[in-house]
Amino acid sequence: MKRCSPLLAISLILLLEACTTVASVSISQIPPLKKRGTIIRASGSSPIVLGIPFGSNFIDDATASLLRQCQAPGTITGVMVKHQNKHYLGYIYAQQQVFLQGYCTKKKG
């Protein structure tokens, strides 16, 4: 019976690994508990192949999605933005991801 060489086994493991790195997180002033509105969320992603990113429109799309969820006269507060990269196949393929979350507060009056 043939055995798998250690070098081949290590290569396969490295190709099948995945890693997530958080590039940045930013948070605006979070309102007091009584003044928080409805939680709204949006996200977007874009591929990276061999280190080459394929656009950054996904950030604009996610921002527009968040804004659509809180139409005027609403106000978005307590915004958290998380940008992360997920790497697959030994860094041959990666995916940029952005996650946005905030509170939509409707003005009374």
PDB file of N, CA and C in Angstrom:
ATOM      1  N   MET A   1       0.839  -1.166   0.000  1.00  0.00           N
ATOM      2  CA  MET A   1       0.000   0.000   0.000  1.00  0.00           C
ATOM      3  C   MET A   1       0.897   1.246   0.000  1.00  0.00           C
ATOM      4  N   LYS A   2       0.541   2.213  -0.838  1.00  0.00           N
ATOM      5  CA  LYS A   2       1.321   3.445  -0.910  1.00  0.00           C
ATOM      6  C   LYS A   2       0.885   4.390   0.210  1.00  0.00           C
ATOM      7  N   ARG A   3       1.859   5.101   0.718  1.00  0.00           N
ATOM      8  CA  ARG A   3       1.583   6.075   1.766  1.00  0.00           C
ATOM      9  C   ARG A   3       1.718   7.478   1.182  1.00  0.00           C
ATOM     10  N   CYS A   4       0.977   8.373   1.719  1.00  0.00           N
ATOM     11  CA  CYS A   4       1.031   9.783   1.304  1.00  0.00           C
ATOM     12  C   CYS A   4       2.303  10.404   1.881  1.00  0.00           C
ATOM     13  N   SER A   5       3.038  11.118   1.064  1.00  0.00           N
ATOM     14  CA  SER A   5       4.270  11.732   1.556  1.00  0.00           C
ATOM     15  C   SER A   5       3.917  12.883   2.505  1.00  0.00           C
ATOM     16  N   PRO A   6       4.754  13.112   3.509  1.00  0.00           N
ATOM     17  CA  PRO A   6       4.486  14.207   4.451  1.00  0.00           C
ATOM     18  C   PRO A   6       4.417  15.567   3.756  1.00  0.00           C
ATOM     19  N   LEU A   7       5.238  15.774   2.736  1.00  0.00           N
ATOM     20  CA  LEU A   7       5.232  17.043   2.012  1.00  0.00           C
ATOM     21  C   LEU A   7       3.895  17.259   1.306  1.00  0.00           C
ATOM     22  N   LEU A   8       3.356  16.211   0.696  1.00  0.00           N
ATOM     23  CA  LEU A   8       2.060  16.312   0.033  1.00  0.00           C
ATOM     24  C   LEU A   8       0.951  16.585   1.043  1.00  0.00           C
ATOM     25  N   ALA A   9       1.002  15.923   2.169  1.00  0.00           N
ATOM     26  CA  ALA A   9      -0.011  16.120   3.212  1.00  0.00           C
ATOM     27  C   ALA A   9       0.028  17.554   3.737  1.00  0.00           C
ATOM     28  N   ILE A  10       1.214  18.082   3.996  1.00  0.00           N
ATOM     29  CA  ILE A  10       1.346  19.460   4.480  1.00  0.00           C
ATOM     30  C   ILE A  10       0.865  20.444   3.422  1.00  0.00           C
ATOM     31  N   SER A  11       1.170  20.198   2.162  1.00  0.00           N
ATOM     32  CA  SER A  11       0.715  21.071   1.076  1.00  0.00           C
ATOM     33  C   SER A  11      -0.804  21.108   0.994  1.00  0.00           C
ATOM     34  N   LEU A  12      -1.437  19.953   1.110  1.00  0.00           N
ATOM     35  CA  LEU A  12      -2.895  19.902   1.075  1.00  0.00           C
ATOM     36  C   LEU A  12      -3.518  20.655   2.243  1.00  0.00           C
ATOM     37  N   ILE A  13      -2.936  20.503   3.413  1.00  0.00           N
ATOM     38  CA  ILE A  13      -3.454  21.198   4.589  1.00  0.00           C
ATOM     39  C   ILE A  13      -3.338  22.710   4.405  1.00  0.00           C
ATOM     40  N   LEU A  14      -2.206  23.177   3.886  1.00  0.00           N
ATOM     41  CA  LEU A  14      -2.015  24.613   3.676  1.00  0.00           C
ATOM     42  C   LEU A  14      -2.972  25.165   2.623  1.00  0.00           C
ATOM     43  N   LEU A  15      -3.262  24.380   1.604  1.00  0.00           N
ATOM     44  CA  LEU A  15      -4.181  24.842   0.572  1.00  0.00           C
ATOM     45  C   LEU A  15      -5.622  24.893   1.067  1.00  0.00           C
ATOM     46  N   LEU A  16      -5.963  24.043   2.009  1.00  0.00           N
ATOM     47  CA  LEU A  16      -7.339  23.987   2.493  1.00  0.00           C
ATOM     48  C   LEU A  16      -7.588  24.884   3.704  1.00  0.00           C
ATOM     49  N   GLU A  17      -6.551  25.540   4.186  1.00  0.00           N
ATOM     50  CA  GLU A  17      -6.727  26.386   5.354  1.00  0.00           C
ATOM     51  C   GLU A  17      -7.470  27.676   4.999  1.00  0.00           C
ATOM     52  N   ALA A  18      -8.045  28.293   5.984  1.00  0.00           N
ATOM     53  CA  ALA A  18      -8.694  29.590   5.826  1.00  0.00           C
ATOM     54  C   ALA A  18      -8.299  30.450   7.020  1.00  0.00           C
ATOM     55  N   CYS A  19      -8.207  31.733   6.787  1.00  0.00           N
ATOM     56  CA  CYS A  19      -7.787  32.650   7.831  1.00  0.00           C
ATOM     57  C   CYS A  19      -8.583  33.947   7.686  1.00  0.00           C
ATOM     58  N   THR A  20      -9.023  34.503   8.789  1.00  0.00           N
ATOM     59  CA  THR A  20      -9.745  35.770   8.765  1.00  0.00           C
ATOM     60  C   THR A  20      -8.943  36.803   9.540  1.00  0.00           C
ATOM     61  N   THR A  21      -8.736  37.959   8.925  1.00  0.00           N
ATOM     62  CA  THR A  21      -8.065  39.055   9.607  1.00  0.00           C
ATOM     63  C   THR A  21      -8.976  40.272   9.602  1.00  0.00           C
ATOM     64  N   VAL A  22      -9.070  40.911  10.744  1.00  0.00           N
ATOM     65  CA  VAL A  22      -9.862  42.135  10.839  1.00  0.00           C
ATOM     66  C   VAL A  22      -8.937  43.290  10.491  1.00  0.00           C
ATOM     67  N   ALA A  23      -9.289  44.007   9.424  1.00  0.00           N
ATOM     68  CA  ALA A  23      -8.459  45.106   8.960  1.00  0.00           C
ATOM     69  C   ALA A  23      -8.710  46.370   9.780  1.00  0.00           C
ATOM     70  N   SER A  24      -9.961  46.663  10.080  1.00  0.00           N
ATOM     71  CA  SER A  24     -10.261  47.850  10.879  1.00  0.00           C
ATOM     72  C   SER A  24     -11.671  47.769  11.437  1.00  0.00           C
ATOM     73  N   VAL A  25     -11.854  48.439  12.558  1.00  0.00           N
ATOM     74  CA  VAL A  25     -13.167  48.582  13.170  1.00  0.00           C
ATOM     75  C   VAL A  25     -13.286  50.033  13.618  1.00  0.00           C
ATOM     76  N   SER A  26     -14.374  50.667  13.270  1.00  0.00           N
ATOM     77  CA  SER A  26     -14.597  52.029  13.751  1.00  0.00           C
ATOM     78  C   SER A  26     -16.015  52.124  14.292  1.00  0.00           C
ATOM     79  N   ILE A  27     -16.163  52.889  15.346  1.00  0.00           N
ATOM     80  CA  ILE A  27     -17.452  53.018  16.012  1.00  0.00           C
ATOM     81  C   ILE A  27     -17.694  54.494  16.292  1.00  0.00           C
ATOM     82  N   SER A  28     -18.879  54.973  15.921  1.00  0.00           N
ATOM     83  CA  SER A  28     -19.246  56.343  16.271  1.00  0.00           C
ATOM     84  C   SER A  28     -19.879  56.334  17.658  1.00  0.00           C
ATOM     85  N   GLN A  29     -20.204  57.496  18.160  1.00  0.00           N
ATOM     86  CA  GLN A  29     -20.808  57.622  19.486  1.00  0.00           C
ATOM     87  C   GLN A  29     -22.084  56.791  19.582  1.00  0.00           C
ATOM     88  N   ILE A  30     -22.137  55.883  20.536  1.00  0.00           N
ATOM     89  CA  ILE A  30     -23.318  55.033  20.726  1.00  0.00           C
ATOM     90  C   ILE A  30     -24.286  55.769  21.646  1.00  0.00           C
ATOM     91  N   PRO A  31     -25.555  55.916  21.211  1.00  0.00           N
ATOM     92  CA  PRO A  31     -26.522  56.649  22.028  1.00  0.00           C
ATOM     93  C   PRO A  31     -26.899  55.877  23.293  1.00  0.00           C
ATOM     94  N   PRO A  32     -27.421  56.598  24.305  1.00  0.00           N
ATOM     95  CA  PRO A  32     -27.891  55.923  25.521  1.00  0.00           C
ATOM     96  C   PRO A  32     -28.973  54.901  25.164  1.00  0.00           C
ATOM     97  N   LEU A  33     -29.138  53.910  26.011  1.00  0.00           N
ATOM     98  CA  LEU A  33     -30.059  52.799  25.752  1.00  0.00           C
ATOM     99  C   LEU A  33     -31.475  53.277  25.427  1.00  0.00           C
ATOM    100  N   LYS A  34     -31.971  54.273  26.125  1.00  0.00           N
ATOM    101  CA  LYS A  34     -33.340  54.749  25.912  1.00  0.00           C
ATOM    102  C   LYS A  34     -33.496  55.497  24.590  1.00  0.00           C
ATOM    103  N   LYS A  35     -32.406  55.984  24.023  1.00  0.00           N
ATOM    104  CA  LYS A  35     -32.488  56.753  22.783  1.00  0.00           C
ATOM    105  C   LYS A  35     -32.132  55.934  21.543  1.00  0.00           C
ATOM    106  N   ARG A  36     -31.802  54.671  21.749  1.00  0.00           N
ATOM    107  CA  ARG A  36     -31.466  53.819  20.607  1.00  0.00           C
ATOM    108  C   ARG A  36     -32.740  53.437  19.865  1.00  0.00           C
ATOM    109  N   GLY A  37     -32.650  53.446  18.562  1.00  0.00           N
ATOM    110  CA  GLY A  37     -33.787  53.042  17.745  1.00  0.00           C
ATOM    111  C   GLY A  37     -33.656  51.593  17.314  1.00  0.00           C
ATOM    112  N   THR A  38     -34.184  51.310  16.156  1.00  0.00           N
ATOM    113  CA  THR A  38     -34.133  49.973  15.582  1.00  0.00           C
ATOM    114  C   THR A  38     -32.718  49.680  15.076  1.00  0.00           C
ATOM    115  N   ILE A  39     -32.234  48.480  15.330  1.00  0.00           N
ATOM    116  CA  ILE A  39     -30.914  48.087  14.821  1.00  0.00           C
ATOM    117  C   ILE A  39     -31.042  47.815  13.323  1.00  0.00           C
ATOM    118  N   ILE A  40     -30.144  48.406  12.548  1.00  0.00           N
ATOM    119  CA  ILE A  40     -30.101  48.160  11.104  1.00  0.00           C
ATOM    120  C   ILE A  40     -28.712  47.637  10.755  1.00  0.00           C
ATOM    121  N   ARG A  41     -28.673  46.748   9.766  1.00  0.00           N
ATOM    122  CA  ARG A  41     -27.403  46.114   9.376  1.00  0.00           C
ATOM    123  C   ARG A  41     -27.298  46.043   7.859  1.00  0.00           C
ATOM    124  N   ALA A  42     -26.068  46.084   7.377  1.00  0.00           N
ATOM    125  CA  ALA A  42     -25.795  45.902   5.951  1.00  0.00           C
ATOM    126  C   ALA A  42     -24.393  45.318   5.824  1.00  0.00           C
ATOM    127  N   SER A  43     -24.150  44.651   4.702  1.00  0.00           N
ATOM    128  CA  SER A  43     -22.825  44.081   4.470  1.00  0.00           C
ATOM    129  C   SER A  43     -22.561  44.001   2.970  1.00  0.00           C
ATOM    130  N   GLY A  44     -21.307  43.813   2.639  1.00  0.00           N
ATOM    131  CA  GLY A  44     -20.912  43.653   1.250  1.00  0.00           C
ATOM    132  C   GLY A  44     -19.575  42.937   1.181  1.00  0.00           C
ATOM    133  N   SER A  45     -19.243  42.420   0.013  1.00  0.00           N
ATOM    134  CA  SER A  45     -17.967  41.713  -0.142  1.00  0.00           C
ATOM    135  C   SER A  45     -17.480  41.807  -1.581  1.00  0.00           C
ATOM    136  N   SER A  46     -16.193  41.555  -1.739  1.00  0.00           N
ATOM    137  CA  SER A  46     -15.554  41.605  -3.048  1.00  0.00           C
ATOM    138  C   SER A  46     -14.376  40.633  -3.053  1.00  0.00           C
ATOM    139  N   PRO A  47     -14.148  39.937  -4.168  1.00  0.00           N
ATOM    140  CA  PRO A  47     -13.050  38.960  -4.204  1.00  0.00           C
ATOM    141  C   PRO A  47     -11.678  39.603  -4.403  1.00  0.00           C
ATOM    142  N   ILE A  48     -10.656  38.860  -3.946  1.00  0.00           N
ATOM    143  CA  ILE A  48      -9.257  39.192  -4.203  1.00  0.00           C
ATOM    144  C   ILE A  48      -8.620  37.913  -4.738  1.00  0.00           C
ATOM    145  N   VAL A  49      -8.062  37.965  -5.931  1.00  0.00           N
ATOM    146  CA  VAL A  49      -7.431  36.788  -6.521  1.00  0.00           C
ATOM    147  C   VAL A  49      -5.958  37.106  -6.767  1.00  0.00           C
ATOM    148  N   LEU A  50      -5.083  36.267  -6.218  1.00  0.00           N
ATOM    149  CA  LEU A  50      -3.639  36.454  -6.331  1.00  0.00           C
ATOM    150  C   LEU A  50      -3.213  37.847  -5.891  1.00  0.00           C
ATOM    151  N   GLY A  51      -3.866  38.359  -4.857  1.00  0.00           N
ATOM    152  CA  GLY A  51      -3.518  39.665  -4.302  1.00  0.00           C
ATOM    153  C   GLY A  51      -4.105  40.851  -5.048  1.00  0.00           C
ATOM    154  N   ILE A  52      -4.894  40.612  -6.068  1.00  0.00           N
ATOM    155  CA  ILE A  52      -5.472  41.697  -6.859  1.00  0.00           C
ATOM    156  C   ILE A  52      -6.929  41.878  -6.450  1.00  0.00           C
ATOM    157  N   PRO A  53      -7.282  43.037  -5.829  1.00  0.00           N
ATOM    158  CA  PRO A  53      -8.683  43.280  -5.461  1.00  0.00           C
ATOM    159  C   PRO A  53      -9.505  43.668  -6.681  1.00  0.00           C
ATOM    160  N   PHE A  54     -10.754  43.267  -6.668  1.00  0.00           N
ATOM    161  CA  PHE A  54     -11.644  43.550  -7.791  1.00  0.00           C
ATOM    162  C   PHE A  54     -12.696  44.578  -7.394  1.00  0.00           C
ATOM    163  N   GLY A  55     -12.249  45.790  -7.122  1.00  0.00           N
ATOM    164  CA  GLY A  55     -13.149  46.904  -6.859  1.00  0.00           C
ATOM    165  C   GLY A  55     -13.448  47.133  -5.402  1.00  0.00           C
ATOM    166  N   SER A  56     -13.965  48.339  -5.141  1.00  0.00           N
ATOM    167  CA  SER A  56     -14.368  48.696  -3.786  1.00  0.00           C
ATOM    168  C   SER A  56     -15.808  49.202  -3.750  1.00  0.00           C
ATOM    169  N   ASN A  57     -16.559  48.944  -4.808  1.00  0.00           N
ATOM    170  CA  ASN A  57     -17.958  49.376  -4.845  1.00  0.00           C
ATOM    171  C   ASN A  57     -18.798  48.698  -3.772  1.00  0.00           C
ATOM    172  N   PHE A  58     -18.346  47.571  -3.277  1.00  0.00           N
ATOM    173  CA  PHE A  58     -19.115  46.847  -2.262  1.00  0.00           C
ATOM    174  C   PHE A  58     -19.287  47.687  -0.996  1.00  0.00           C
ATOM    175  N   ILE A  59     -18.353  48.580  -0.723  1.00  0.00           N
ATOM    176  CA  ILE A  59     -18.466  49.455   0.445  1.00  0.00           C
ATOM    177  C   ILE A  59     -19.579  50.482   0.212  1.00  0.00           C
ATOM    178  N   ASP A  60     -19.587  51.084  -0.974  1.00  0.00           N
ATOM    179  CA  ASP A  60     -20.644  52.046  -1.308  1.00  0.00           C
ATOM    180  C   ASP A  60     -22.014  51.375  -1.317  1.00  0.00           C
ATOM    181  N   ASP A  61     -22.087  50.157  -1.837  1.00  0.00           N
ATOM    182  CA  ASP A  61     -23.357  49.431  -1.885  1.00  0.00           C
ATOM    183  C   ASP A  61     -23.880  49.124  -0.473  1.00  0.00           C
ATOM    184  N   ALA A  62     -22.980  48.725   0.424  1.00  0.00           N
ATOM    185  CA  ALA A  62     -23.383  48.427   1.797  1.00  0.00           C
ATOM    186  C   ALA A  62     -23.839  49.701   2.511  1.00  0.00           C
ATOM    187  N   THR A  63     -23.141  50.806   2.264  1.00  0.00           N
ATOM    188  CA  THR A  63     -23.528  52.082   2.867  1.00  0.00           C
ATOM    189  C   THR A  63     -24.907  52.510   2.375  1.00  0.00           C
ATOM    190  N   ALA A  64     -25.151  52.395   1.069  1.00  0.00           N
ATOM    191  CA  ALA A  64     -26.455  52.745   0.505  1.00  0.00           C
ATOM    192  C   ALA A  64     -27.558  51.860   1.082  1.00  0.00           C
ATOM    193  N   SER A  65     -27.262  50.591   1.282  1.00  0.00           N
ATOM    194  CA  SER A  65     -28.236  49.671   1.867  1.00  0.00           C
ATOM    195  C   SER A  65     -28.590  50.091   3.297  1.00  0.00           C
ATOM    196  N   LEU A  66     -27.590  50.496   4.063  1.00  0.00           N
ATOM    197  CA  LEU A  66     -27.838  50.949   5.431  1.00  0.00           C
ATOM    198  C   LEU A  66     -28.698  52.216   5.424  1.00  0.00           C
ATOM    199  N   LEU A  67     -28.386  53.145   4.527  1.00  0.00           N
ATOM    200  CA  LEU A  67     -29.155  54.396   4.442  1.00  0.00           C
ATOM    201  C   LEU A  67     -30.600  54.151   4.024  1.00  0.00           C
ATOM    202  N   ARG A  68     -30.826  53.195   3.124  1.00  0.00           N
ATOM    203  CA  ARG A  68     -32.189  52.882   2.684  1.00  0.00           C
ATOM    204  C   ARG A  68     -33.050  52.341   3.822  1.00  0.00           C
ATOM    205  N   GLN A  69     -32.416  51.740   4.800  1.00  0.00           N
ATOM    206  CA  GLN A  69     -33.162  51.166   5.917  1.00  0.00           C
ATOM    207  C   GLN A  69     -33.619  52.209   6.932  1.00  0.00           C
ATOM    208  N   CYS A  70     -33.135  53.431   6.792  1.00  0.00           N
ATOM    209  CA  CYS A  70     -33.497  54.495   7.730  1.00  0.00           C
ATOM    210  C   CYS A  70     -33.803  55.764   6.940  1.00  0.00           C
ATOM    211  N   GLN A  71     -34.965  55.784   6.326  1.00  0.00           N
ATOM    212  CA  GLN A  71     -35.376  56.928   5.518  1.00  0.00           C
ATOM    213  C   GLN A  71     -35.701  58.132   6.400  1.00  0.00           C
ATOM    214  N   ALA A  72     -35.635  59.325   5.806  1.00  0.00           N
ATOM    215  CA  ALA A  72     -35.981  60.561   6.506  1.00  0.00           C
ATOM    216  C   ALA A  72     -37.408  60.450   7.014  1.00  0.00           C
ATOM    217  N   PRO A  73     -37.698  60.937   8.174  1.00  0.00           N
ATOM    218  CA  PRO A  73     -36.916  61.795   9.041  1.00  0.00           C
ATOM    219  C   PRO A  73     -36.060  61.031  10.052  1.00  0.00           C
ATOM    220  N   GLY A  74     -35.664  59.823   9.742  1.00  0.00           N
ATOM    221  CA  GLY A  74     -34.837  59.024  10.649  1.00  0.00           C
ATOM    222  C   GLY A  74     -33.391  59.470  10.648  1.00  0.00           C
ATOM    223  N   THR A  75     -32.704  59.147  11.742  1.00  0.00           N
ATOM    224  CA  THR A  75     -31.293  59.464  11.893  1.00  0.00           C
ATOM    225  C   THR A  75     -30.550  58.192  12.259  1.00  0.00           C
ATOM    226  N   ILE A  76     -29.419  57.973  11.622  1.00  0.00           N
ATOM    227  CA  ILE A  76     -28.592  56.802  11.946  1.00  0.00           C
ATOM    228  C   ILE A  76     -27.535  57.234  12.957  1.00  0.00           C
ATOM    229  N   THR A  77     -27.461  56.520  14.077  1.00  0.00           N
ATOM    230  CA  THR A  77     -26.469  56.802  15.111  1.00  0.00           C
ATOM    231  C   THR A  77     -25.794  55.508  15.527  1.00  0.00           C
ATOM    232  N   GLY A  78     -24.718  55.625  16.282  1.00  0.00           N
ATOM    233  CA  GLY A  78     -24.022  54.457  16.817  1.00  0.00           C
ATOM    234  C   GLY A  78     -23.551  53.506  15.747  1.00  0.00           C
ATOM    235  N   VAL A  79     -22.944  54.030  14.696  1.00  0.00           N
ATOM    236  CA  VAL A  79     -22.538  53.194  13.562  1.00  0.00           C
ATOM    237  C   VAL A  79     -21.230  52.467  13.870  1.00  0.00           C
ATOM    238  N   MET A  80     -21.237  51.160  13.632  1.00  0.00           N
ATOM    239  CA  MET A  80     -20.034  50.355  13.739  1.00  0.00           C
ATOM    240  C   MET A  80     -19.716  49.814  12.347  1.00  0.00           C
ATOM    241  N   VAL A  81     -18.476  49.993  11.924  1.00  0.00           N
ATOM    242  CA  VAL A  81     -18.030  49.488  10.623  1.00  0.00           C
ATOM    243  C   VAL A  81     -16.877  48.527  10.875  1.00  0.00           C
ATOM    244  N   LYS A  82     -17.007  47.310  10.361  1.00  0.00           N
ATOM    245  CA  LYS A  82     -15.928  46.320  10.496  1.00  0.00           C
ATOM    246  C   LYS A  82     -15.507  45.881   9.101  1.00  0.00           C
ATOM    247  N   HIS A  83     -14.218  46.011   8.812  1.00  0.00           N
ATOM    248  CA  HIS A  83     -13.665  45.582   7.530  1.00  0.00           C
ATOM    249  C   HIS A  83     -12.737  44.407   7.805  1.00  0.00           C
ATOM    250  N   GLN A  84     -12.989  43.297   7.127  1.00  0.00           N
ATOM    251  CA  GLN A  84     -12.150  42.120   7.344  1.00  0.00           C
ATOM    252  C   GLN A  84     -11.833  41.444   6.024  1.00  0.00           C
ATOM    253  N   ASN A  85     -10.780  40.648   6.050  1.00  0.00           N
ATOM    254  CA  ASN A  85     -10.366  39.859   4.888  1.00  0.00           C
ATOM    255  C   ASN A  85     -10.370  38.393   5.266  1.00  0.00           C
ATOM    256  N   LYS A  86     -10.945  37.559   4.407  1.00  0.00           N
ATOM    257  CA  LYS A  86     -10.915  36.109   4.593  1.00  0.00           C
ATOM    258  C   LYS A  86     -10.040  35.526   3.495  1.00  0.00           C
ATOM    259  N   HIS A  87      -9.048  34.754   3.895  1.00  0.00           N
ATOM    260  CA  HIS A  87      -8.116  34.163   2.944  1.00  0.00           C
ATOM    261  C   HIS A  87      -8.362  32.656   2.852  1.00  0.00           C
ATOM    262  N   TYR A  88      -8.403  32.160   1.628  1.00  0.00           N
ATOM    263  CA  TYR A  88      -8.612  30.743   1.366  1.00  0.00           C
ATOM    264  C   TYR A  88      -7.499  30.241   0.448  1.00  0.00           C
ATOM    265  N   LEU A  89      -7.350  28.954   0.385  1.00  0.00           N
ATOM    266  CA  LEU A  89      -6.421  28.300  -0.550  1.00  0.00           C
ATOM    267  C   LEU A  89      -5.022  28.875  -0.469  1.00  0.00           C
ATOM    268  N   GLY A  90      -4.515  28.958   0.749  1.00  0.00           N
ATOM    269  CA  GLY A  90      -3.148  29.429   0.908  1.00  0.00           C
ATOM    270  C   GLY A  90      -2.926  30.829   0.353  1.00  0.00           C
ATOM    271  N   TYR A  91      -3.853  31.715   0.536  1.00  0.00           N
ATOM    272  CA  TYR A  91      -3.785  33.118   0.107  1.00  0.00           C
ATOM    273  C   TYR A  91      -3.868  33.297  -1.403  1.00  0.00           C
ATOM    274  N   ILE A  92      -4.269  32.270  -2.123  1.00  0.00           N
ATOM    275  CA  ILE A  92      -4.484  32.418  -3.569  1.00  0.00           C
ATOM    276  C   ILE A  92      -5.783  33.180  -3.808  1.00  0.00           C
ATOM    277  N   TYR A  93      -6.791  32.897  -2.994  1.00  0.00           N
ATOM    278  CA  TYR A  93      -8.085  33.559  -3.117  1.00  0.00           C
ATOM    279  C   TYR A  93      -8.440  34.170  -1.764  1.00  0.00           C
ATOM    280  N   ALA A  94      -8.955  35.380  -1.794  1.00  0.00           N
ATOM    281  CA  ALA A  94      -9.392  36.037  -0.565  1.00  0.00           C
ATOM    282  C   ALA A  94     -10.677  36.794  -0.849  1.00  0.00           C
ATOM    283  N   GLN A  95     -11.311  37.236   0.213  1.00  0.00           N
ATOM    284  CA  GLN A  95     -12.540  37.995   0.075  1.00  0.00           C
ATOM    285  C   GLN A  95     -12.513  39.137   1.080  1.00  0.00           C
ATOM    286  N   GLN A  96     -12.690  40.363   0.568  1.00  0.00           N
ATOM    287  CA  GLN A  96     -12.836  41.530   1.429  1.00  0.00           C
ATOM    288  C   GLN A  96     -14.296  41.593   1.859  1.00  0.00           C
ATOM    289  N   GLN A  97     -14.529  41.896   3.122  1.00  0.00           N
ATOM    290  CA  GLN A  97     -15.901  41.999   3.612  1.00  0.00           C
ATOM    291  C   GLN A  97     -16.030  43.247   4.475  1.00  0.00           C
ATOM    292  N   VAL A  98     -17.174  43.883   4.383  1.00  0.00           N
ATOM    293  CA  VAL A  98     -17.471  45.019   5.244  1.00  0.00           C
ATOM    294  C   VAL A  98     -18.840  44.786   5.877  1.00  0.00           C
ATOM    295  N   PHE A  99     -18.924  45.035   7.186  1.00  0.00           N
ATOM    296  CA  PHE A  99     -20.165  44.879   7.934  1.00  0.00           C
ATOM    297  C   PHE A  99     -20.477  46.212   8.609  1.00  0.00           C
ATOM    298  N   LEU A 100     -21.687  46.707   8.417  1.00  0.00           N
ATOM    299  CA  LEU A 100     -22.116  47.956   9.022  1.00  0.00           C
ATOM    300  C   LEU A 100     -23.317  47.688   9.922  1.00  0.00           C
ATOM    301  N   GLN A 101     -23.353  48.366  11.051  1.00  0.00           N
ATOM    302  CA  GLN A 101     -24.486  48.249  11.959  1.00  0.00           C
ATOM    303  C   GLN A 101     -24.700  49.598  12.626  1.00  0.00           C
ATOM    304  N   GLY A 102     -25.945  49.965  12.810  1.00  0.00           N
ATOM    305  CA  GLY A 102     -26.256  51.222  13.470  1.00  0.00           C
ATOM    306  C   GLY A 102     -27.662  51.193  14.023  1.00  0.00           C
ATOM    307  N   TYR A 103     -28.073  52.323  14.571  1.00  0.00           N
ATOM    308  CA  TYR A 103     -29.414  52.459  15.131  1.00  0.00           C
ATOM    309  C   TYR A 103     -30.167  53.512  14.324  1.00  0.00           C
ATOM    310  N   CYS A 104     -31.369  53.173  13.879  1.00  0.00           N
ATOM    311  CA  CYS A 104     -32.217  54.111  13.159  1.00  0.00           C
ATOM    312  C   CYS A 104     -33.223  54.680  14.156  1.00  0.00           C
ATOM    313  N   THR A 105     -33.106  55.965  14.410  1.00  0.00           N
ATOM    314  CA  THR A 105     -33.986  56.639  15.356  1.00  0.00           C
ATOM    315  C   THR A 105     -34.897  57.575  14.588  1.00  0.00           C
ATOM    316  N   LYS A 106     -36.187  57.374  14.711  1.00  0.00           N
ATOM    317  CA  LYS A 106     -37.174  58.238  14.063  1.00  0.00           C
ATOM    318  C   LYS A 106     -37.445  59.430  14.963  1.00  0.00           C
ATOM    319  N   LYS A 107     -37.428  60.599  14.364  1.00  0.00           N
ATOM    320  CA  LYS A 107     -37.700  61.823  15.128  1.00  0.00           C
ATOM    321  C   LYS A 107     -39.187  61.934  15.403  1.00  0.00           C
ATOM    322  N   LYS A 108     -39.496  62.274  16.633  1.00  0.00           N
ATOM    323  CA  LYS A 108     -40.893  62.460  17.025  1.00  0.00           C
ATOM    324  C   LYS A 108     -41.239  63.935  16.923  1.00  0.00           C
ATOM    325  N   GLY A 109     -42.427  64.187  16.502  1.00  0.00           N
ATOM    326  CA  GLY A 109     -42.758  65.591  16.484  1.00  0.00           C
ATOM    327  C   GLY A 109     -43.761  65.860  15.494  1.00  0.00           C
TER     328      GLY A 109
END
